[in-house]
mmCIF file of C-alpha atoms in Angstrom:
data_model
loop_
_atom_site.group_PDB
_atom_site.id
_atom_site.type_symbol
_atom_site.label_atom_id
_atom_site.label_comp_id
_atom_site.label_asym_id
_atom_site.label_seq_id
_atom_site.Cartn_x
_atom_site.Cartn_y
_atom_site.Cartn_z
ATOM 1 C CA MET A 1 -12.380 -22.225 -14.807
ATOM 2 C CA ALA A 2 -9.303 -20.379 -13.622
ATOM 3 C CA THR A 3 -6.476 -22.038 -11.731
ATOM 4 C CA PHE A 4 -4.636 -20.022 -9.072
ATOM 5 C CA VAL A 5 -1.209 -20.917 -7.688
ATOM 6 C CA SER A 6 0.811 -19.078 -5.048
ATOM 7 C CA VAL A 7 4.266 -18.134 -6.297
ATOM 8 C CA PRO A 8 7.214 -18.320 -3.855
ATOM 9 C CA GLN A 9 9.036 -15.041 -3.378
ATOM 10 C CA PRO A 10 12.339 -14.975 -5.306
ATOM 11 C CA PRO A 11 15.571 -13.826 -3.609
ATOM 12 C CA SER A 12 15.176 -10.470 -5.395
ATOM 13 C CA CYS A 13 11.813 -9.752 -3.738
ATOM 14 C CA GLN A 14 11.993 -6.446 -1.869
ATOM 15 C CA PHE A 15 9.846 -7.722 0.985
ATOM 16 C CA GLY A 16 12.658 -10.124 1.829
ATOM 17 C CA GLU A 17 15.447 -7.572 1.351
ATOM 18 C CA ALA A 18 17.306 -6.622 4.543
ATOM 19 C CA TYR A 19 17.033 -2.831 4.158
ATOM 20 C CA VAL A 20 13.283 -2.894 3.452
ATOM 21 C CA ARG A 21 12.542 -5.338 6.255
ATOM 22 C CA ALA A 22 14.561 -3.203 8.700
ATOM 23 C CA GLN A 23 12.621 -0.078 7.744
ATOM 24 C CA LEU A 24 9.221 -1.798 7.871
ATOM 25 C CA THR A 25 10.132 -3.193 11.284
ATOM 26 C CA LYS A 26 11.237 0.211 12.560
ATOM 27 C CA TRP A 27 7.949 1.737 11.416
ATOM 28 C CA ASP A 28 5.978 -1.176 12.919
ATOM 29 C CA LEU A 29 4.480 -2.233 9.587
ATOM 30 C CA LEU A 30 6.092 -5.627 9.007
ATOM 31 C CA ARG A 31 4.442 -7.589 11.819
ATOM 32 C CA ASN A 32 0.913 -6.915 10.542
ATOM 33 C CA MET A 33 1.705 -7.101 6.835
ATOM 34 C CA LYS A 34 1.295 -9.915 4.307
ATOM 35 C CA TYR A 35 2.541 -10.059 0.727
ATOM 36 C CA LEU A 36 1.280 -12.759 -1.621
ATOM 37 C CA VAL A 37 2.028 -13.393 -5.307
ATOM 38 C CA VAL A 38 -0.440 -15.503 -7.285
ATOM 39 C CA ARG A 39 -0.261 -16.812 -10.834
ATOM 40 C CA TYR A 40 -3.519 -17.477 -12.693
ATOM 41 C CA THR A 41 -4.445 -19.248 -15.930
ATOM 42 C CA LYS A 42 -7.719 -17.697 -17.125
ATOM 43 C CA PRO A 43 -7.245 -14.688 -19.464
ATOM 44 C CA TYR A 44 -8.981 -11.907 -17.526
ATOM 45 C CA HIS A 45 -9.207 -8.508 -19.204
ATOM 46 C CA LYS A 46 -7.435 -5.773 -17.273
ATOM 47 C CA MET A 47 -10.798 -4.241 -16.323
ATOM 48 C CA GLN A 48 -12.125 -7.546 -14.949
ATOM 49 C CA GLY A 49 -10.320 -7.066 -11.672
ATOM 50 C CA GLN A 50 -13.432 -7.494 -9.526
ATOM 51 C CA GLU A 51 -14.219 -10.857 -11.155
ATOM 52 C CA LEU A 52 -10.608 -12.001 -10.858
ATOM 53 C CA ILE A 53 -10.392 -11.044 -7.187
ATOM 54 C CA MET A 54 -13.601 -12.860 -6.292
ATOM 55 C CA ASP A 55 -12.545 -16.000 -8.194
ATOM 56 C CA MET A 56 -9.125 -15.867 -6.541
ATOM 57 C CA LEU A 57 -10.493 -15.463 -3.006
ATOM 58 C CA ASN A 58 -12.834 -18.406 -3.586
ATOM 59 C CA ASP A 59 -10.017 -20.691 -4.722
ATOM 60 C CA PRO A 60 -9.331 -23.237 -1.908
ATOM 61 C CA LYS A 61 -5.546 -22.915 -2.178
ATOM 62 C CA ILE A 62 -5.623 -19.128 -2.060
ATOM 63 C CA GLN A 63 -8.157 -19.137 0.797
ATOM 64 C CA ALA A 64 -5.612 -21.143 2.778
ATOM 65 C CA GLY A 65 -2.812 -18.701 1.928
ATOM 66 C CA PHE A 66 -4.628 -15.364 2.146
ATOM 67 C CA GLN A 67 -5.014 -14.580 5.830
ATOM 68 C CA VAL A 68 -6.297 -11.502 7.625
ATOM 69 C CA LEU A 69 -5.548 -10.176 11.097
ATOM 70 C CA ARG A 70 -8.138 -10.729 13.804
ATOM 71 C CA PRO A 71 -8.646 -8.858 17.096
ATOM 72 C CA GLY A 72 -6.038 -10.104 19.547
ATOM 73 C CA GLY A 73 -3.372 -10.384 16.864
ATOM 74 C CA THR A 74 -4.175 -13.822 15.417
ATOM 75 C CA TRP A 75 -4.165 -14.576 11.683
ATOM 76 C CA SER A 76 -6.781 -16.687 9.905
ATOM 77 C CA GLY A 77 -8.337 -17.202 6.487
ATOM 78 C CA LEU A 78 -11.691 -15.817 5.409
ATOM 79 C CA GLY A 79 -13.123 -19.276 5.951
ATOM 80 C CA CYS A 80 -16.172 -19.212 3.670
ATOM 81 C CA LYS A 81 -17.352 -18.733 0.111
ATOM 82 C CA ILE A 82 -17.199 -15.151 -1.114
ATOM 83 C CA SER A 83 -20.383 -13.892 -2.774
ATOM 84 C CA ARG A 84 -19.275 -10.332 -3.543
ATOM 85 C CA VAL A 85 -16.271 -8.038 -3.333
ATOM 86 C CA ASP A 86 -16.244 -4.256 -3.316
ATOM 87 C CA VAL A 87 -13.140 -2.910 -5.029
ATOM 88 C CA SER A 88 -11.962 0.418 -6.393
ATOM 89 C CA VAL A 89 -9.289 1.184 -8.972
ATOM 90 C CA VAL A 90 -6.139 2.818 -7.616
ATOM 91 C CA PRO A 91 -4.266 4.953 -10.169
ATOM 92 C CA ALA A 92 -0.703 3.740 -10.721
ATOM 93 C CA SER A 93 0.593 5.866 -13.570
ATOM 94 C CA LEU A 94 3.749 7.356 -12.031
ATOM 95 C CA THR A 95 7.165 6.112 -13.162
ATOM 96 C CA ARG A 96 9.302 8.849 -11.593
ATOM 97 C CA LEU A 97 9.779 10.249 -8.086
ATOM 98 C CA ASP A 98 9.111 13.875 -9.090
ATOM 99 C CA VAL A 99 5.964 13.918 -6.966
ATOM 100 C CA PHE A 100 8.125 14.237 -3.845
ATOM 101 C CA ASP A 101 9.973 17.349 -5.091
ATOM 102 C CA LYS A 102 7.179 19.591 -3.820
ATOM 103 C CA LEU A 103 8.128 18.679 -0.259
ATOM 104 C CA LEU A 104 11.362 20.686 -0.715
ATOM 105 C CA ALA A 105 9.617 23.669 -2.325
ATOM 106 C CA SER A 106 6.658 24.152 0.017
ATOM 107 C CA SER A 107 5.917 27.142 2.219
ATOM 108 C CA PRO A 108 6.566 26.583 5.032
ATOM 109 C CA ILE A 109 9.304 24.174 3.980
ATOM 110 C CA ILE A 110 8.438 20.583 4.880
ATOM 111 C CA VAL A 111 11.828 19.114 3.965
ATOM 112 C CA ARG A 112 14.996 21.197 4.179
ATOM 113 C CA ALA A 113 17.744 21.117 1.537
ATOM 114 C CA ASN A 114 19.782 18.650 3.641
ATOM 115 C CA GLY A 115 16.853 16.196 3.746
ATOM 116 C CA ASP A 116 15.777 16.987 7.302
ATOM 117 C CA ILE A 117 12.015 16.967 7.949
ATOM 118 C CA ALA A 118 10.963 20.210 9.623
ATOM 119 C CA LYS A 119 9.516 19.827 13.118
ATOM 120 C CA CYS A 120 6.316 21.408 14.419
ATOM 121 C CA MET A 121 4.181 21.670 17.542
ATOM 122 C CA GLU A 122 3.032 18.298 18.892
ATOM 123 C CA ASP A 123 -0.489 17.213 18.009
ATOM 124 C CA VAL A 124 -2.549 14.030 17.606
ATOM 125 C CA ARG A 125 -4.887 13.364 14.657
ATOM 126 C CA ASP A 126 -6.771 10.131 13.887
ATOM 127 C CA GLY A 127 -4.754 8.405 16.598
ATOM 128 C CA PHE A 128 -1.395 9.338 15.022
ATOM 129 C CA GLN A 129 1.200 11.614 16.587
ATOM 130 C CA ILE A 130 2.159 14.740 14.660
ATOM 131 C CA SER A 131 5.579 16.151 15.476
ATOM 132 C CA ASP A 132 6.800 17.263 12.047
ATOM 133 C CA LEU A 133 5.428 19.082 9.005
ATOM 134 C CA LEU A 134 5.355 15.936 6.863
ATOM 135 C CA ARG A 135 2.930 14.183 9.180
ATOM 136 C CA ASP A 136 1.064 17.462 9.520
ATOM 137 C CA LEU A 137 0.617 17.511 5.733
ATOM 138 C CA LEU A 138 -0.760 13.964 5.729
ATOM 139 C CA LEU A 139 -3.024 14.186 8.770
ATOM 140 C CA ASN A 140 -4.102 17.779 9.261
ATOM 141 C CA GLU A 141 -6.719 19.142 6.856
ATOM 142 C CA ASP A 142 -5.951 22.633 8.186
ATOM 143 C CA SER A 143 -2.225 22.349 7.526
ATOM 144 C CA ASP A 144 -0.587 25.384 5.899
ATOM 145 C CA ASN A 145 0.459 22.961 3.152
ATOM 146 C CA ALA A 146 -2.898 21.185 2.827
ATOM 147 C CA GLY A 147 -3.261 22.276 -0.805
ATOM 148 C CA LEU A 148 0.250 21.283 -1.833
ATOM 149 C CA TYR A 149 -0.950 18.065 -3.473
ATOM 150 C CA SER A 150 -4.098 17.561 -5.497
ATOM 151 C CA ASP A 151 -6.576 14.774 -4.789
ATOM 152 C CA GLU A 152 -5.379 13.067 -7.982
ATOM 153 C CA GLU A 153 -1.762 13.077 -6.786
ATOM 154 C CA ARG A 154 -2.704 11.779 -3.344
ATOM 155 C CA ASP A 155 -4.733 8.975 -4.935
ATOM 156 C CA GLU A 156 -1.769 7.538 -6.841
ATOM 157 C CA LEU A 157 -0.430 4.229 -5.504
ATOM 158 C CA LEU A 158 3.083 5.673 -5.196
ATOM 159 C CA TRP A 159 1.845 8.435 -2.893
ATOM 160 C CA ARG A 160 -0.404 6.039 -0.960
ATOM 161 C CA LEU A 161 2.541 3.760 -0.240
ATOM 162 C CA PHE A 162 4.623 6.749 0.836
ATOM 163 C CA GLU A 163 1.854 7.844 3.201
ATOM 164 C CA HIS A 164 1.642 4.345 4.683
ATOM 165 C CA MET A 165 5.403 4.327 5.266
ATOM 166 C CA VAL A 166 5.348 7.719 7.009
ATOM 167 C CA LEU A 167 2.402 6.955 9.296
ATOM 168 C CA GLY A 168 3.498 3.421 10.158
ATOM 169 C CA GLY A 169 1.970 1.218 12.814
ATOM 170 C CA SER A 170 1.002 1.820 16.424
ATOM 171 C CA CYS A 171 4.643 1.639 17.617
ATOM 172 C CA CYS A 172 6.202 3.555 14.710
ATOM 173 C CA GLN A 173 9.706 5.001 15.190
ATOM 174 C CA PHE A 174 9.430 7.756 12.607
ATOM 175 C CA GLU A 175 12.285 9.349 10.707
ATOM 176 C CA ASP A 176 14.044 12.707 10.940
ATOM 177 C CA LYS A 177 15.010 12.591 7.252
ATOM 178 C CA LEU A 178 12.929 12.066 4.108
ATOM 179 C CA GLU A 179 15.221 9.659 2.270
ATOM 180 C CA PRO A 180 14.315 6.374 4.045
ATOM 181 C CA TYR A 181 10.606 6.934 3.346
ATOM 182 C CA VAL A 182 11.174 7.681 -0.352
ATOM 183 C CA GLU A 183 13.697 4.881 -0.872
ATOM 184 C CA THR A 184 11.477 2.238 0.754
ATOM 185 C CA THR A 185 8.417 3.497 -1.117
ATOM 186 C CA LYS A 186 10.298 3.325 -4.434
ATOM 187 C CA ARG A 187 11.439 -0.251 -3.806
ATOM 188 C CA LEU A 188 7.983 -1.484 -2.809
ATOM 189 C CA TYR A 189 6.312 0.301 -5.722
ATOM 190 C CA LYS A 190 8.699 -1.326 -8.211
ATOM 191 C CA GLU A 191 8.069 -4.687 -6.534
ATOM 192 C CA ILE A 192 4.280 -4.448 -6.690
ATOM 193 C CA VAL A 193 3.674 -3.012 -10.174
ATOM 194 C CA SER A 194 5.056 -4.204 -13.496
ATOM 195 C CA ALA A 195 6.344 -1.720 -16.063
ATOM 196 C CA HIS A 196 7.335 -1.871 -19.722
ATOM 197 C CA LYS A 197 8.660 0.449 -22.409
ATOM 198 C CA ASP A 198 6.061 1.665 -24.875
ATOM 199 C CA PRO A 199 7.355 0.682 -28.340
ATOM 200 C CA GLY A 200 5.804 3.759 -29.926
ATOM 201 C CA THR A 201 7.049 6.450 -27.558
ATOM 202 C CA GLY A 202 9.957 4.708 -25.852
ATOM 203 C CA LYS A 203 8.589 5.843 -22.471
ATOM 204 C CA ILE A 204 8.270 3.579 -19.446
ATOM 205 C CA GLN A 205 4.647 2.796 -18.579
ATOM 206 C CA VAL A 206 3.041 0.863 -15.733
ATOM 207 C CA ALA A 207 1.452 -2.314 -17.087
ATOM 208 C CA SER A 208 -0.337 -3.363 -13.893
ATOM 209 C CA VAL A 209 -3.875 -2.413 -12.960
ATOM 210 C CA VAL A 210 -4.184 -1.853 -9.210
ATOM 211 C CA TYR A 211 -7.291 -2.356 -7.127
ATOM 212 C CA ARG A 212 -8.041 -1.778 -3.483
ATOM 213 C CA ILE A 213 -10.308 -4.278 -1.732
ATOM 214 C CA ASN A 214 -12.755 -2.187 0.267
ATOM 215 C CA ALA A 215 -15.044 -4.967 1.532
ATOM 216 C CA VAL A 216 -15.688 -8.688 1.141
ATOM 217 C CA TYR A 217 -19.102 -10.303 1.532
ATOM 218 C CA ALA A 218 -20.409 -13.812 2.135
ATOM 219 C CA ASP A 219 -24.069 -14.801 1.755
ATOM 220 C CA ALA A 220 -24.609 -13.990 5.433
ATOM 221 C CA GLY A 221 -23.131 -10.498 5.160
ATOM 222 C CA PRO A 222 -19.806 -8.632 5.266
ATOM 223 C CA LEU A 223 -16.627 -10.326 6.463
ATOM 224 C CA GLU A 224 -14.169 -8.507 8.697
ATOM 225 C CA LEU A 225 -10.882 -7.787 6.962
ATOM 226 C CA TYR A 226 -9.287 -5.824 9.798
ATOM 227 C CA PRO A 227 -9.301 -5.906 13.617
ATOM 228 C CA SER A 228 -10.057 -2.164 13.972
ATOM 229 C CA LYS A 229 -10.792 0.925 11.891
ATOM 230 C CA SER A 230 -7.772 2.844 10.646
ATOM 231 C CA ARG A 231 -6.479 4.676 7.589
ATOM 232 C CA GLN A 232 -3.532 2.282 7.820
ATOM 233 C CA ASN A 233 -5.738 -0.686 6.917
ATOM 234 C CA PHE A 234 -5.234 -1.561 3.264
ATOM 235 C CA CYS A 235 -5.355 -4.429 0.805
ATOM 236 C CA TYR A 236 -3.989 -3.601 -2.645
ATOM 237 C CA VAL A 237 -4.207 -6.053 -5.540
ATOM 238 C CA ALA A 238 -1.923 -5.397 -8.525
ATOM 239 C CA MET A 239 -3.004 -7.318 -11.617
ATOM 240 C CA ASP A 240 -0.564 -7.880 -14.483
ATOM 241 C CA PRO A 241 -2.792 -9.182 -17.311
ATOM 242 C CA THR A 242 0.156 -9.896 -19.627
ATOM 243 C CA ARG A 243 2.087 -12.127 -17.228
ATOM 244 C CA ARG A 244 -1.130 -13.289 -15.507
ATOM 245 C CA ILE A 245 0.216 -12.511 -12.076
ATOM 246 C CA VAL A 246 -1.523 -10.892 -9.123
ATOM 247 C CA LYS A 247 0.362 -9.290 -6.242
ATOM 248 C CA ILE A 248 -1.508 -8.721 -2.978
ATOM 249 C CA LEU A 249 -0.260 -6.343 -0.269
ATOM 250 C CA TYR A 250 -2.260 -6.433 2.966
ATOM 251 C CA HIS A 251 -1.729 -4.515 6.201
ATOM 252 C CA ALA A 252 -3.887 -4.223 9.284
ATOM 253 C CA PHE A 253 -3.461 -1.587 11.959
ATOM 254 C CA LEU A 254 -3.557 -3.037 15.463
ATOM 255 C CA PRO A 255 -3.737 -0.368 18.198
ATOM 256 C CA TYR A 256 -1.113 -0.678 20.906
ATOM 257 C CA TRP A 257 -3.510 0.331 23.666
#
């Protein structure tokens, strides 16, 4: 039987750092976001993430601490025994920021040499405003730069976090320059995943295995994790099997109107 204990955030935690909190507030992500760190005792294999997540969500202490956003903006726990979870593995292999270099070498240019994000004609896709070529890349399947990134690159946790930062919440004050998005993404990525140096190659490798919780079920059926449908709904679970620590990042999109 595994024991799960919530771990208080240390002073070094990026979710408590002034710069990150200011950016998340500006992009309207902080108010509907939860970050939880849990230590566990049972030795789960790194590919036993689904079992670990279900055991964790059924632990009484974690059920009290893991809350989801309800319609109307109230927070509450899942409130019942979990019978099944649907999860998918999220690749988290990147240890450098090279993936963002393409934004400065695209055609048309998405980010100019001085860091400015190129503007474009106003549009709305999936409920999000498009006013620059970066958002156009993320939201518009017919964008001139739609093929700039492969599906594999877009699936990486680093890119997913970047996309979440750029799109923000329903009252997002988006940026004119790329740097705040990349800097905040880098800090959160380093906070969520653990890395170590491979003794054989000397290269830095990500040690965590990351999962995304797609759905949670009780005996009576599926439980609602979010108050509305949105691509900005996410719940990532980063499992560090060596340190036996799980980090949970949850965000729910709550429409303004």
